[in-house]
Amino acid sequence: MKIVRELADSAGDFTAAVGGVTLFLGRLLGQIPAALLRPSLIVAQVHNTGALSLVIIMTCALFVGAVLGLLGYDTLLRFGSEDALGTVGALGLVKELGPVVTALLYAGRAGTALASELGLMRATDQLTAIEMMAVDPMRRVVAPRFIGGVIAMPLLTVVFIAIGIFGVQLVGVQNFGVDSASFWSQMRASVELNDIAEGVIKGCVFGLACNLIAVYEGYNAIPTAEGVGRATTRTVVISAVLTLMLDYMITAVML
Amino acid sequence: MVSAVSTDVSSAQPAAASESLIEIRDVHYSVGGRSIFSGLNLSIPRGRITALMGPSGTGKTTLLRLVTGQIKPTRGEILFDGINVSTLKTRELYALRRRMGMLFQNGALLTDMSVFENVAFPLREHTDLPECLIRNIVLTKLQAVGLRGAAQLMPAELSGGMNRRVALARTMATDPEVLIYDEPFTGLDPISMGMIVRLVRHMNAALGITSIVVSHDVHELSGLSDTSYIIAGGKVAAAGKLNELKGHQSEIVNQFLNGLPDGPVPFHYPAADYQQQLLADSE
């Protein structure tokens, strides 16, 4: 009986959380047209979430690409088809690794920054003060951050993919001596527009999901140090799980 | 239950109903099954300084949140200039809030903006004034609180007193009709406290605005407020001029005004019998 009750409670909590996020999204979407009229606020947030994440994204992309180059070369060598390393690396990065790893890194860097910033604004009465100045914090604070993050994510994904391919090339061509012409020509011949579209769609969807979770958790954080910490942790955990779930769904649909 | 100096709350109200800017009528509010207010009645007169006092946890800040429409009462009416705050839609509420200004206990300055930008914030949000005019208004407000020279500092570089003075300048930027101060003296040194007291008095007298001050500081408020309400047990326990409430017959009012450590508000939080608990624990 106890287990049934706990399951029922958990189901109730989950439903309430989904309802809360949905209502929040509705309010947020309602404020987006007004927020778009002030592009300077959005540009500042693209800088905060995107430009300031560039170093970590580029560094990680280089190493992910390099590892992909090492493992790809080792595997392909067994079949005598190491020239296909460009294709394997590019498809892996464009369709899967680029969007997913970017989303996970984004959640850890920019997502937590967004959630903790909003949570601290809540804890220090800044959001209430904005409301008391007859300004809707959803319009002035949350919507620009959400839009800025949603714009930044696909851009970061593209940067990740480009640097990742460079990493594959660095290991495959420069280190193992894979023929450069074969590397690039096979890549260009095999990677189709649909593959790129899949990567871009994933980047956009993950951007929406990660940023929604970050601003929701931050905005609704319990106004204490513990509450802000919990909101930050939840942002990373939920964003990561949601990213991988959405990744599976999009991949299944676009196969 | 109001007694002593004024045995009836209404008789202690310094102004006729028409002269009241804010009327709180039979307000009930409870949260999580705990009753905060049970039939609260009071009125805030126009153009005066009204103090809201009471022991910790009696709901003074909750009352401010009710007045500003951040929360809604379970029952009763809160009238701001005849408008029932709790029935307003969001847009109407925001329109009403443009007539109010609230100074938070911690200042609540926006930490990613300079002092200048903080004071300019409501002007940029609500007006299309040219930049030169915004600059002049901001500098005027900062001059009024004595911080024109700190315009380019960030909130993290300000002391507690400076922080609150900047917040006051920001609150004044749009010239509200009523200024609400939530614990404005907490944590300030005597010099900063003196500055804030002077500013509250000056703003009220010079601009003719209505001021509501929530504070525990009996000494400062006795020289500042025109009317005081002491809230306890979910109702107004006493109302009138603070100096005249000193000999109040209500035990809780006496305990509060004289700073007694024990009384209706007990020193000990309710607990099981001490001796029994010690013996039970040792067993």
XYZ file of C-alpha atoms in Angstrom:
538
model
C 0.000 0.000 0.000
C 2.810 2.347 0.950
C 4.531 1.810 -2.394
C 1.286 2.477 -4.253
C 0.770 5.678 -2.283
C 4.327 6.828 -2.933
C 3.951 6.052 -6.622
C 0.697 8.001 -6.703
C 2.404 10.920 -4.942
C 5.299 10.846 -7.386
C 2.904 10.740 -10.329
C 1.039 13.677 -8.826
C 4.263 15.632 -8.328
C 5.368 14.867 -11.876
C 2.021 15.990 -13.297
C 2.145 19.170 -11.230
C 5.704 19.873 -12.425
C 4.767 19.332 -16.074
C 1.727 21.570 -15.590
C 3.896 24.210 -13.926
C 6.428 24.193 -16.761
C 3.631 24.337 -19.345
C 1.972 27.331 -17.672
C 5.350 29.018 -17.334
C 6.062 28.398 -21.023
C 2.681 29.888 -21.897
C 3.457 33.050 -19.914
C 6.936 33.190 -21.415
C 5.705 32.838 -24.991
C 3.195 35.606 -24.322
C 6.048 37.979 -23.426
C 8.328 37.083 -26.332
C 6.876 39.564 -28.884
C 7.414 42.443 -26.418
C 10.910 41.195 -25.589
C 11.815 41.035 -29.287
C 11.183 44.772 -29.521
C 14.258 45.357 -27.359
C 17.035 43.594 -29.264
C 19.804 45.129 -27.167
C 18.677 43.051 -24.165
C 18.705 39.895 -26.297
C 22.121 40.642 -27.799
C 23.503 41.040 -24.274
C 22.142 37.619 -23.367
C 23.481 35.991 -26.558
C 26.836 37.323 -25.395
C 26.354 36.041 -21.841
C 25.160 32.572 -22.775
C 26.860 32.113 -26.152
C 30.069 34.094 -26.411
C 31.072 33.351 -22.825
C 30.556 29.620 -23.446
C 32.748 29.606 -26.556
C 36.010 28.680 -24.861
C 34.625 25.605 -23.109
C 32.679 24.558 -26.209
C 35.701 24.905 -28.516
C 38.084 23.170 -26.124
C 35.734 20.253 -25.548
C 34.920 20.025 -29.269
C 38.597 19.740 -30.127
C 39.098 16.853 -27.715
C 35.841 15.094 -28.628
C 36.880 15.337 -32.288
C 40.361 14.063 -31.473
C 38.992 11.058 -29.561
C 36.569 10.384 -32.414
C 39.564 10.500 -34.768
C 41.530 8.027 -32.651
C 38.690 5.536 -32.189
C 37.405 5.963 -35.739
C 40.827 5.397 -37.245
C 41.446 2.349 -35.054
C 38.098 0.801 -36.006
C 38.223 1.643 -39.708
C 41.781 0.376 -39.982
C 40.501 -3.113 -39.138
C 38.383 -2.999 -42.306
C 41.023 -1.265 -44.369
C 38.768 1.738 -44.884
C 40.528 4.415 -42.901
C 39.925 6.864 -45.751
C 36.295 6.959 -44.620
C 37.377 8.635 -41.359
C 36.148 12.023 -42.614
C 32.683 10.615 -43.267
C 32.469 8.819 -39.931
C 33.750 11.803 -37.987
C 31.532 14.331 -39.734
C 28.357 12.247 -39.533
C 28.999 11.428 -35.878
C 29.548 15.063 -35.021
C 26.848 16.604 -37.203
C 24.048 14.186 -36.356
C 24.786 13.246 -32.772
C 27.821 14.344 -30.834
C 27.730 18.002 -31.835
C 24.189 18.821 -30.691
C 24.164 16.469 -27.678
C 27.542 17.340 -26.175
C 26.948 21.042 -26.839
C 23.618 20.806 -25.001
C 25.209 19.003 -22.051
C 28.041 21.532 -21.871
C 25.615 24.410 -22.327
C 23.466 23.126 -19.459
C 26.554 22.928 -17.254
C 27.932 26.377 -18.150
C 25.188 28.734 -19.315
C 22.157 26.843 -17.924
C 23.479 26.872 -14.384
C 24.519 30.516 -14.749
C 20.988 31.438 -15.862
C 19.301 29.425 -13.109
C 21.543 30.713 -10.325
C 21.318 34.312 -11.556
C 17.516 34.226 -11.606
C 17.411 32.312 -8.319
C 19.618 34.885 -6.633
C 17.521 37.680 -8.088
C 14.521 35.992 -6.487
C 16.329 35.460 -3.171
C 17.512 39.074 -2.982
C 14.085 40.532 -3.865
C 15.316 41.897 -7.196
C 12.489 40.214 -9.111
C 9.932 41.468 -6.580
C 11.432 44.953 -6.823
C 11.034 44.839 -10.599
C 7.400 43.778 -10.159
C 6.899 46.600 -7.676
C 8.226 49.026 -10.290
C 5.293 47.842 -12.426
C 7.587 45.965 -14.780
C 6.853 42.332 -15.603
C 10.048 40.367 -14.834
C 8.949 37.733 -17.349
C 9.180 40.367 -20.073
C 12.182 42.324 -18.843
C 14.355 39.599 -17.297
C 13.270 36.084 -18.262
C 12.230 36.417 -21.916
C 15.475 38.108 -23.123
C 17.534 35.433 -21.374
C 15.434 32.666 -22.880
C 15.571 34.103 -26.400
C 19.292 34.834 -26.129
C 19.970 31.256 -25.036
C 17.778 29.797 -27.766
C 19.711 31.807 -30.378
C 23.089 30.929 -28.872
C 22.627 27.162 -28.674
C 22.447 26.318 -32.425
C 25.362 28.700 -33.036
C 27.410 26.931 -30.393
C 26.432 23.587 -31.947
C 27.765 24.722 -35.339
C 31.011 25.882 -33.710
C 31.300 22.573 -31.854
C 30.828 20.573 -35.053
C 33.368 22.660 -36.985
C 36.037 22.420 -34.282
C 35.210 18.738 -33.750
C 35.810 17.983 -37.435
C 39.065 19.884 -37.169
C 39.990 17.602 -34.242
C 39.183 14.476 -36.284
C 41.280 15.823 -39.138
C 44.137 16.703 -36.771
C 44.370 13.137 -35.506
C 43.444 11.297 -38.698
C 45.259 13.303 -41.340
C 48.062 15.016 -39.453
C 48.846 12.236 -36.990
C 47.944 8.932 -38.684
C 48.526 10.068 -42.242
C 45.064 9.494 -43.682
C 44.971 10.969 -47.182
C 43.760 14.548 -46.868
C 41.953 14.590 -50.223
C 40.092 11.354 -49.423
C 39.224 12.650 -45.954
C 37.567 15.816 -47.240
C 36.094 14.477 -50.486
C 34.436 11.467 -48.831
C 33.052 13.742 -46.172
C 31.569 16.110 -48.755
C 30.174 13.210 -50.786
C 28.545 11.448 -47.831
C 27.206 14.214 -45.620
C 23.865 15.328 -47.027
C 21.676 18.311 -46.330
C 19.333 16.102 -44.287
C 22.184 15.207 -41.962
C 22.997 18.849 -41.396
C 19.302 19.623 -40.938
C 19.084 16.926 -38.271
C 21.994 18.487 -36.386
C 20.528 21.971 -36.637
C 17.051 20.794 -35.580
C 18.547 18.999 -32.599
C 20.524 22.101 -31.694
C 17.379 24.245 -31.791
C 15.209 21.758 -29.859
C 17.868 21.195 -27.215
C 18.301 24.965 -27.004
C 14.600 25.429 -26.313
C 14.559 22.636 -23.735
C 17.745 23.581 -21.859
C 16.895 27.270 -21.700
C 13.302 26.642 -20.652
C 14.454 24.402 -17.809
C 17.125 26.896 -16.728
C 14.820 29.934 -16.593
C 11.965 27.932 -15.053
C 14.110 26.491 -12.283
C 15.808 29.824 -11.595
C 12.622 31.891 -11.637
C 10.814 29.459 -9.350
C 13.746 28.776 -7.032
C 13.051 28.757 -3.310
C 14.568 32.081 -2.166
C 17.265 30.596 0.053
C 20.882 29.550 -0.513
C 19.783 25.912 -0.477
C 16.913 26.644 -2.849
C 19.169 28.343 -5.390
C 21.651 25.477 -5.141
C 18.885 22.968 -5.693
C 17.550 24.899 -8.687
C 21.024 24.921 -10.227
C 21.467 21.187 -9.709
C 18.014 20.431 -11.080
C 18.789 22.517 -14.139
C 21.785 20.354 -15.025
C 20.133 17.031 -14.225
C 16.802 17.710 -15.949
C 18.463 19.344 -18.966
C 20.799 16.357 -19.418
C 18.035 13.768 -19.133
C 15.674 15.775 -21.334
C 18.379 16.289 -23.962
C 19.067 12.552 -24.233
C 15.343 11.707 -24.346
C 14.676 14.283 -27.043
C 17.771 13.100 -28.889
C 16.365 9.600 -29.116
C 12.976 10.873 -30.301
C 14.369 13.162 -32.980
C 16.805 10.509 -34.207
C 13.996 7.948 -34.427
C 11.787 10.371 -36.352
C 14.488 11.509 -38.761
C 15.951 8.098 -39.580
C -8.737 44.209 19.918
C -7.629 47.796 20.276
C -7.668 49.480 23.620
C -5.959 51.930 26.005
C -5.083 55.208 24.339
C -7.679 54.497 21.738
C -10.082 51.767 22.624
C -11.312 51.541 19.087
C -9.191 51.386 15.957
C -11.494 53.679 14.048
C -11.221 56.378 16.688
C -7.455 56.194 16.463
C -7.487 56.734 12.757
C -6.215 60.204 12.231
C -8.267 61.071 9.214
C -11.754 60.659 7.907
C -12.353 57.829 5.468
C -12.169 60.149 2.493
C -8.730 61.254 3.626
C -7.452 57.691 3.767
C -5.351 56.572 0.866
C -5.386 52.916 1.882
C -8.196 51.147 3.712
C -7.869 47.608 5.015
C -11.226 46.159 5.901
C -11.762 42.890 7.750
C -8.814 41.216 6.069
C -8.227 37.543 6.758
C -5.162 35.791 5.450
C -3.776 32.375 6.188
C -0.982 30.368 4.687
C -0.391 26.649 5.103
C -3.302 26.411 7.535
C -1.750 29.099 9.791
C -3.794 32.224 10.244
C -1.771 35.419 9.813
C -4.610 37.952 9.891
C -8.090 37.416 11.256
C -10.183 40.506 10.721
C -7.534 43.189 10.310
C -8.833 46.740 9.974
C -6.752 49.852 9.516
C -6.457 52.915 7.351
C -3.445 54.809 6.051
C -4.028 58.573 5.872
C -2.878 60.599 2.888
C 0.234 62.693 3.172
C 1.226 61.307 6.577
C 3.850 58.901 7.850
C 2.230 55.756 9.216
C 4.230 53.161 11.122
C 3.308 49.496 11.105
C 4.899 47.739 14.039
C 4.678 44.488 15.879
C 6.663 41.506 17.119
C 8.492 39.358 14.572
C 6.258 36.969 12.696
C 3.071 38.994 13.102
C 2.798 39.545 9.361
C 3.953 43.129 8.823
C 5.756 42.298 5.597
C 2.821 40.072 4.616
C 0.581 43.112 5.073
C 2.776 45.109 2.701
C 2.566 42.263 0.184
C -1.226 42.346 0.499
C -1.351 46.119 0.044
C 0.847 45.942 -3.056
C -1.159 43.084 -4.531
C 1.650 40.528 -4.430
C -0.706 38.193 -2.585
C -4.471 38.154 -2.156
C -6.370 38.033 1.138
C -8.477 34.999 1.985
C -11.294 37.394 2.883
C -11.825 41.114 3.173
C -10.944 44.190 1.150
C -7.825 46.237 0.595
C -8.725 49.559 -0.966
C -6.096 51.812 -2.494
C -7.692 55.167 -3.220
C -11.027 53.351 -3.425
C -9.721 50.604 -5.736
C -9.959 47.043 -4.438
C -6.397 45.804 -4.941
C -7.200 42.097 -4.623
C -9.658 42.088 -7.529
C -7.377 43.777 -10.044
C -6.104 42.033 -13.163
C -2.367 41.971 -13.768
C -2.406 44.942 -16.134
C -4.511 47.014 -13.734
C -2.318 46.007 -10.837
C 0.799 47.155 -12.677
C -0.937 50.461 -13.456
C -1.688 50.852 -9.744
C 1.870 49.972 -8.757
C 3.125 52.901 -10.796
C 1.537 55.022 -8.073
C 3.466 53.157 -5.379
C 7.120 52.849 -4.493
C 8.585 50.219 -2.237
C 11.917 50.296 -0.453
C 13.070 46.787 0.392
C 14.967 45.835 3.519
C 18.047 44.899 1.481
C 17.586 47.615 -1.128
C 17.014 45.005 -3.883
C 19.189 46.920 -6.339
C 19.753 45.184 -9.654
C 23.262 43.869 -9.181
C 24.236 43.839 -12.846
C 23.611 47.590 -13.219
C 25.448 50.638 -11.902
C 23.861 53.009 -9.397
C 22.965 55.367 -12.257
C 21.336 52.599 -14.302
C 19.414 51.348 -11.276
C 17.841 54.756 -10.728
C 17.242 55.149 -14.460
C 15.614 51.698 -14.681
C 11.966 52.667 -13.997
C 12.310 55.746 -16.231
C 13.627 53.679 -19.136
C 10.883 51.093 -18.624
C 7.946 53.476 -18.343
C 8.849 56.553 -20.331
C 10.249 57.555 -23.704
C 12.194 60.433 -22.247
C 15.341 61.483 -24.090
C 18.616 60.347 -22.599
C 19.635 63.850 -21.496
C 16.413 64.233 -19.505
C 16.790 60.798 -17.914
C 20.324 61.774 -16.945
C 19.103 64.976 -15.310
C 16.317 63.227 -13.384
C 18.672 60.502 -12.171
C 21.277 63.004 -11.028
C 18.573 65.043 -9.269
C 17.316 61.987 -7.392
C 20.839 60.909 -6.488
C 21.625 64.441 -5.312
C 18.537 64.281 -3.064
C 19.907 61.188 -1.321
C 23.461 62.538 -1.309
C 24.910 59.976 -3.700
C 25.376 61.867 -6.961
C 29.088 61.153 -6.675
C 28.433 57.400 -6.515
C 26.513 57.273 -9.800
C 29.031 55.049 -11.544
C 29.564 52.600 -8.667
C 28.140 49.094 -8.777
C 25.800 47.884 -5.981
C 28.509 45.544 -4.655
C 30.686 48.603 -3.957
C 28.084 50.295 -1.730
C 27.674 50.108 2.038
C 24.325 49.004 3.499
C 23.204 52.584 4.094
C 24.282 53.749 0.623
C 22.510 50.766 -0.892
C 19.243 51.786 0.734
C 19.649 55.422 -0.246
C 20.167 54.414 -3.887
C 17.090 52.197 -3.633
C 15.196 55.188 -2.261
C 16.359 57.337 -5.175
C 15.212 54.620 -7.591
C 11.852 54.397 -5.829
C 11.482 58.177 -6.097
C 12.431 58.293 -9.773
C 8.851 58.038 -10.991
C 7.405 60.262 -8.237
C 5.007 57.795 -6.593
C 2.066 58.849 -4.417
C 2.901 56.418 -1.656
C 6.244 55.184 -0.413
C 6.408 51.899 1.447
C 9.489 51.222 3.564
C 10.058 47.634 4.647
C 12.388 47.609 7.667
C 14.406 50.606 6.431
C 16.597 50.858 9.553
C 17.632 47.214 9.936
C 21.371 46.655 10.082
C 22.332 50.310 9.708
C 24.840 52.218 11.794
C 23.488 55.313 13.629
C 24.774 57.701 10.951
C 23.123 55.793 8.092
C 19.976 55.393 10.168
C 19.892 59.123 10.779
C 20.252 59.748 7.060
C 17.364 57.428 6.222
C 15.137 58.986 8.918
C 15.925 62.421 7.546
C 15.168 61.312 4.009
C 11.850 59.703 4.965
C 10.785 62.868 6.763
C 12.069 65.136 4.004
C 10.424 63.158 1.182
C 7.150 63.137 3.028
C 7.165 66.832 3.824
C 8.606 68.147 0.568
C 6.631 66.009 -1.838
C 3.451 65.509 0.152
C 3.533 61.778 -0.394
C 2.083 59.134 1.885
C 4.623 57.006 3.714
C 4.214 53.607 5.320
C 7.114 52.446 7.445
C 7.367 48.894 8.709
C 9.923 48.709 11.478
C 10.744 47.420 14.953
C 12.653 50.530 15.837
C 10.414 52.171 18.431
C 12.880 54.960 19.187
C 13.318 56.122 15.590
C 9.646 55.776 14.732
C 8.452 57.712 17.768
C 10.003 60.846 16.316
C 9.105 60.068 12.749
C 5.592 58.680 12.424
C 2.335 60.595 12.619
C 0.333 57.455 13.363
C 1.343 53.974 14.433
C -0.363 50.624 14.332
C 0.887 47.779 16.451
C -0.152 44.473 14.963
C -0.330 41.314 17.044
C -2.408 38.170 16.956
C -3.623 38.840 13.433
C -5.264 42.154 14.347
C -4.442 45.722 15.260
C -3.529 45.588 18.945
C -3.096 49.350 19.342
C -3.220 52.446 17.218
C -2.385 56.064 17.709
C 0.623 58.282 18.308
C 3.529 56.117 19.347
C 4.489 58.296 22.327
C 0.961 57.981 23.682
C 0.953 54.188 23.464
C 3.662 53.751 26.114
C 1.178 53.109 28.912
C -1.042 50.828 26.885
C -3.054 48.282 28.856
C -2.445 45.498 26.368
C 0.297 43.184 27.652
C 1.660 42.452 24.223
C 1.832 46.143 23.322
C 3.695 46.837 26.563
C 6.026 43.915 25.990
C 6.792 45.151 22.484
C 7.215 48.847 23.286
C 9.317 48.188 26.393
C 11.336 45.382 24.853
C 10.504 42.837 27.579
C 12.054 39.413 26.945
C 9.089 37.426 28.238
C 5.363 37.954 28.163
C 2.563 37.161 25.732
C 5.334 36.501 23.233
C 7.139 33.841 25.309
C 10.893 33.522 25.622
C 10.591 29.755 25.173
C 9.186 28.256 22.028
C 6.324 25.897 22.987
C 7.798 22.539 24.000
C 7.131 19.476 26.141
C 7.831 19.645 29.879
C 11.560 20.226 30.356
C 12.054 17.828 33.254
C 10.045 15.063 31.666
C 11.899 15.432 28.388
C 15.302 15.282 30.087
C 14.301 12.189 32.061
C 12.803 10.544 28.987
C 15.966 11.205 26.988
C 18.196 9.785 29.718
C 16.123 6.605 29.794
